[in-house]
Tab-separated table of C-alpha atoms in Angstrom:
chain	number	residue	atom	x	y	z
A	1	GLY	CA	0.000	0.000	0.000
A	2	LYS	CA	0.872	3.638	-0.253
A	3	SER	CA	2.492	5.387	2.719
A	4	ASP	CA	0.654	8.345	4.200
A	5	TYR	CA	3.853	10.278	4.909
A	6	ILE	CA	7.498	10.265	3.823
A	7	PHE	CA	10.085	11.780	6.147
A	8	ALA	CA	13.083	13.445	4.515
A	9	TRP	CA	16.223	14.941	6.058
A	10	GLY	CA	16.221	18.021	3.852
A	11	ASP	CA	15.276	19.623	0.538
A	12	ALA	CA	17.495	17.325	-1.549
A	13	HIS	CA	15.831	14.199	-0.152
A	14	LYS	CA	12.396	15.819	-0.405
A	15	ARG	CA	12.876	16.546	-4.118
A	16	LYS	CA	14.132	13.021	-4.706
A	17	PHE	CA	11.042	11.483	-3.130
A	18	GLU	CA	8.783	13.841	-5.070
A	19	ASP	CA	10.458	12.717	-8.301
A	20	LEU	CA	10.075	9.045	-7.434
A	21	PHE	CA	6.536	8.993	-6.071
A	22	GLU	CA	3.246	10.511	-7.142
A	23	LYS	CA	2.251	13.447	-4.934
A	24	PRO	CA	3.811	12.184	-1.683
A	25	THR	CA	3.178	13.992	1.585
A	26	THR	CA	6.785	14.739	2.526
A	27	ILE	CA	7.861	16.118	5.891
A	28	LYS	CA	11.343	17.534	6.432
A	29	THR	CA	12.846	16.401	9.734
A	30	GLY	CA	16.463	17.552	9.524
A	31	ASN	CA	19.361	15.173	10.123
A	32	PRO	CA	19.196	13.646	13.623
A	33	ARG	CA	22.966	13.192	13.501
A	34	PHE	CA	23.337	16.936	14.075
A	35	ASP	CA	20.781	17.334	16.878
A	36	ALA	CA	23.495	17.085	19.514
A	37	TYR	CA	25.086	20.303	18.267
A	38	PHE	CA	21.925	22.259	19.034
A	39	ASP	CA	20.786	20.548	22.234
A	40	GLU	CA	23.307	20.174	25.039
A	41	SER	CA	21.191	17.561	26.815
A	42	ILE	CA	21.359	15.302	23.735
A	43	TYR	CA	25.102	15.838	23.425
A	44	GLU	CA	25.638	14.862	27.058
A	45	ILE	CA	23.785	11.585	26.452
A	46	LEU	CA	25.567	10.690	23.216
A	47	TYR	CA	29.127	11.910	23.682
A	48	PRO	CA	31.822	12.226	26.358
A	49	SER	CA	32.875	15.637	27.659
A	50	ARG	CA	36.362	17.137	27.310
A	51	THR	CA	37.042	16.119	30.901
A	52	ASP	CA	35.977	12.534	30.167
A	53	ILE	CA	38.211	12.389	27.083
A	54	SER	CA	41.107	13.929	28.971
A	55	VAL	CA	40.889	11.286	31.695
A	56	GLN	CA	40.371	8.369	29.293
A	57	TYR	CA	43.324	9.203	27.034
A	58	GLY	CA	45.600	11.007	29.467
A	59	LEU	CA	45.431	14.351	27.651
A	60	PRO	CA	46.364	17.593	29.451
A	61	PRO	CA	43.112	19.591	29.769
A	62	GLU	CA	44.965	22.873	30.377
A	63	LYS	CA	46.654	22.813	26.959
A	64	ASP	CA	45.150	23.710	23.595
A	65	TRP	CA	44.071	20.612	21.691
A	66	VAL	CA	44.883	20.756	17.980
A	67	LEU	CA	43.003	17.936	16.294
A	68	VAL	CA	44.513	16.647	13.038
A	69	ALA	CA	42.217	14.257	11.159
A	70	LEU	CA	44.087	12.401	8.424
A	71	ASP	CA	42.471	11.428	5.142
A	72	PHE	CA	44.981	9.146	3.392
A	73	PRO	CA	43.436	5.653	3.317
A	74	LEU	CA	44.698	5.073	-0.225
A	75	LEU	CA	48.297	5.104	0.928
A	76	PHE	CA	47.709	2.040	3.084
A	77	GLN	CA	46.115	-0.119	0.402
A	78	PRO	CA	48.008	-3.018	-1.245
A	79	ARG	CA	49.436	-2.175	-4.668
A	80	ALA	CA	47.148	-4.766	-6.256
A	81	ARG	CA	44.116	-2.945	-4.863
A	82	LEU	CA	45.380	0.398	-6.168
A	83	ASP	CA	45.972	-1.090	-9.618
A	84	GLU	CA	42.418	-2.432	-9.565
A	85	LEU	CA	41.003	1.028	-8.726
A	86	ILE	CA	43.082	2.666	-11.459
A	87	GLU	CA	42.027	0.069	-14.025
A	88	ARG	CA	38.346	0.603	-13.140
A	89	GLY	CA	38.735	4.334	-13.507
A	90	ASP	CA	37.953	5.023	-9.831
A	91	LEU	CA	41.459	6.370	-9.176
A	92	ALA	CA	43.989	8.241	-11.276
A	93	GLU	CA	47.731	7.794	-10.865
A	94	LYS	CA	47.939	11.581	-10.526
A	95	GLN	CA	45.649	11.477	-7.481
A	96	LEU	CA	47.794	8.825	-5.868
A	97	LYS	CA	50.999	10.804	-6.427
A	98	LEU	CA	49.362	13.928	-5.046
A	99	ALA	CA	48.218	12.082	-1.903
A	100	ARG	CA	51.716	10.668	-1.362
A	101	SER	CA	53.308	14.069	-1.825
A	102	THR	CA	50.899	15.782	0.564
A	103	TYR	CA	51.290	13.059	3.185
A	104	LYS	CA	55.090	13.351	3.084
A	105	VAL	CA	54.970	17.120	3.572
A	106	LEU	CA	52.376	16.791	6.334
A	107	CYS	CA	54.624	14.315	8.144
A	108	ASN	CA	57.408	16.896	8.147
A	109	TRP	CA	55.068	19.689	9.249
A	110	ILE	CA	53.679	17.690	12.153
A	111	THR	CA	57.132	16.513	13.239
A	112	ARG	CA	58.365	20.116	13.368
A	113	LEU	CA	55.241	21.349	15.133
A	114	ALA	CA	55.488	18.600	17.737
A	115	SER	CA	59.035	19.652	18.569
A	116	ASP	CA	58.000	23.314	18.944
A	117	CYS	CA	54.692	22.871	20.800
A	118	HIS	CA	54.710	23.897	24.440
A	119	ASP	CA	51.195	25.180	25.094
A	120	SER	CA	49.427	22.769	22.730
A	121	VAL	CA	49.092	19.058	22.137
A	122	LEU	CA	48.598	17.664	18.627
A	123	ILE	CA	45.996	14.906	18.481
A	124	VAL	CA	46.405	12.883	15.299
A	125	ARG	CA	43.350	10.862	14.288
A	126	PRO	CA	43.900	8.429	11.399
A	127	HIS	CA	41.282	7.520	8.815
A	128	PRO	CA	39.686	4.137	9.688
A	129	GLY	CA	41.311	2.603	6.594
A	130	SER	CA	44.812	3.608	7.693
A	131	ASP	CA	47.568	1.901	9.679
A	132	LEU	CA	47.931	3.668	13.037
A	133	GLU	CA	51.327	2.156	13.842
A	134	GLN	CA	52.740	3.168	10.455
A	135	ILE	CA	51.423	6.697	10.888
A	136	ARG	CA	52.970	6.920	14.343
A	137	ASP	CA	56.353	5.938	12.879
A	138	ASP	CA	56.001	8.297	9.905
A	139	PHE	CA	55.205	11.241	12.185
A	140	GLY	CA	58.204	10.706	14.438
A	141	GLY	CA	56.640	8.703	17.242
A	142	GLU	CA	54.576	9.636	20.276
A	143	LYS	CA	55.713	12.283	22.755
A	144	ASN	CA	54.151	14.751	25.202
A	145	SER	CA	53.263	17.199	22.431
A	146	ILE	CA	51.710	14.685	20.021
A	147	ARG	CA	49.296	11.827	20.539
A	148	PHE	CA	47.975	9.248	18.073
A	149	ILE	CA	44.442	8.156	18.950
A	150	LYS	CA	42.072	5.942	16.998
A	151	GLY	CA	39.291	5.188	19.487
A	152	GLY	CA	35.753	6.543	19.411
A	153	GLY	CA	33.835	8.613	16.889
A	154	LEU	CA	35.147	11.895	15.500
A	155	PRO	CA	32.333	14.336	16.589
A	156	PRO	CA	33.242	14.602	20.301
A	157	TRP	CA	36.882	15.189	19.375
A	158	ILE	CA	35.902	18.054	17.070
A	159	VAL	CA	33.639	19.612	19.702
A	160	THR	CA	36.250	19.432	22.480
A	161	ALA	CA	39.238	20.490	20.339
A	162	ASP	CA	40.438	24.093	20.354
A	163	ARG	CA	41.421	23.923	16.677
A	164	TYR	CA	40.832	21.458	13.869
A	165	VAL	CA	42.939	20.590	10.814
A	166	THR	CA	41.802	18.186	8.102
A	167	ARG	CA	42.226	17.465	4.400
A	168	ALA	CA	38.920	18.459	2.792
A	169	SER	CA	36.939	16.062	4.958
A	170	THR	CA	33.151	16.179	5.261
A	171	SER	CA	33.761	16.349	9.017
A	172	VAL	CA	34.261	20.088	8.546
A	173	VAL	CA	30.445	20.237	8.777
A	174	GLU	CA	30.746	19.176	12.428
A	175	SER	CA	33.458	21.769	13.062
A	176	TRP	CA	31.188	24.444	11.581
A	177	LEU	CA	28.233	23.378	13.722
A	178	SER	CA	30.371	23.271	16.871
A	179	ASP	CA	32.078	26.598	16.013
A	180	THR	CA	35.558	25.051	16.210
A	181	PRO	CA	38.187	27.095	14.280
A	182	SER	CA	39.263	24.903	11.360
A	183	ALA	CA	41.732	24.715	8.492
A	184	LEU	CA	41.508	22.601	5.349
A	185	ILE	CA	44.565	21.237	3.554
A	186	ARG	CA	43.881	21.488	-0.161
A	187	ARG	CA	43.567	18.319	-2.211
A	188	ASP	CA	43.889	19.802	-5.673
A	189	GLU	CA	47.599	20.626	-5.901
A	190	HIS	CA	50.986	19.656	-4.512
A	191	VAL	CA	51.906	21.208	-1.179
A	192	LYS	CA	55.270	22.965	-1.077
A	193	GLU	CA	57.247	22.220	2.041
A	194	LEU	CA	57.905	25.794	3.189
A	195	HIS	CA	54.882	27.531	1.663
A	196	ALA	CA	51.920	26.463	3.761
A	197	ARG	CA	49.722	29.525	3.344
A	198	PRO	CA	48.476	28.943	-0.227
A	199	HIS	CA	47.569	25.359	0.599
A	200	VAL	CA	45.835	25.751	3.957
A	201	THR	CA	42.446	27.441	3.806
A	202	GLU	CA	40.637	28.754	6.876
A	203	ALA	CA	37.106	27.393	7.215
A	204	ARG	CA	35.146	30.168	8.895
A	205	THR	CA	32.706	28.789	11.423
A	206	SER	CA	30.727	31.854	12.355
């Protein structure tokens, strides 16, 4: 039988349903994933606080937390898998070279920052498809000024961080909703080692 109502997250979903079905009664609900950013009581139920995270992972609460979310899962795939993606047309060799180049420069940036940080701690969060141990080695190992953490979902880390750095990730939506100052590393060109400014774009959150 025909449904009386169709619930859609937003206008894009609403239009899709209206194209697929004849005169549906569509109600926009918003995306429940984002409710926690507008209702503190929901956030407290779903996610840990900064204090909770600090205790669980041994992070200094008095320092600025600079969250670095990595987006390089391709670099940890077997060569056979990469060849398969290239053959299918899902990946270009140019994209792979660009990712490798950016990752190498980022490793050097983070290593230098970690040695200079006194009032901040860098929190490196790998993409789920990455190798945490390899990343830890590539970034110079763990020390007081840099931590490598894989546990838990990304939203509470973005909310509790003082600053957020990522590589064109959709998670910047969460940083915007939580009003966390953010920077995006560009994906469309090679990053020059000593010229960060043209390649890092501020994402204004308010």
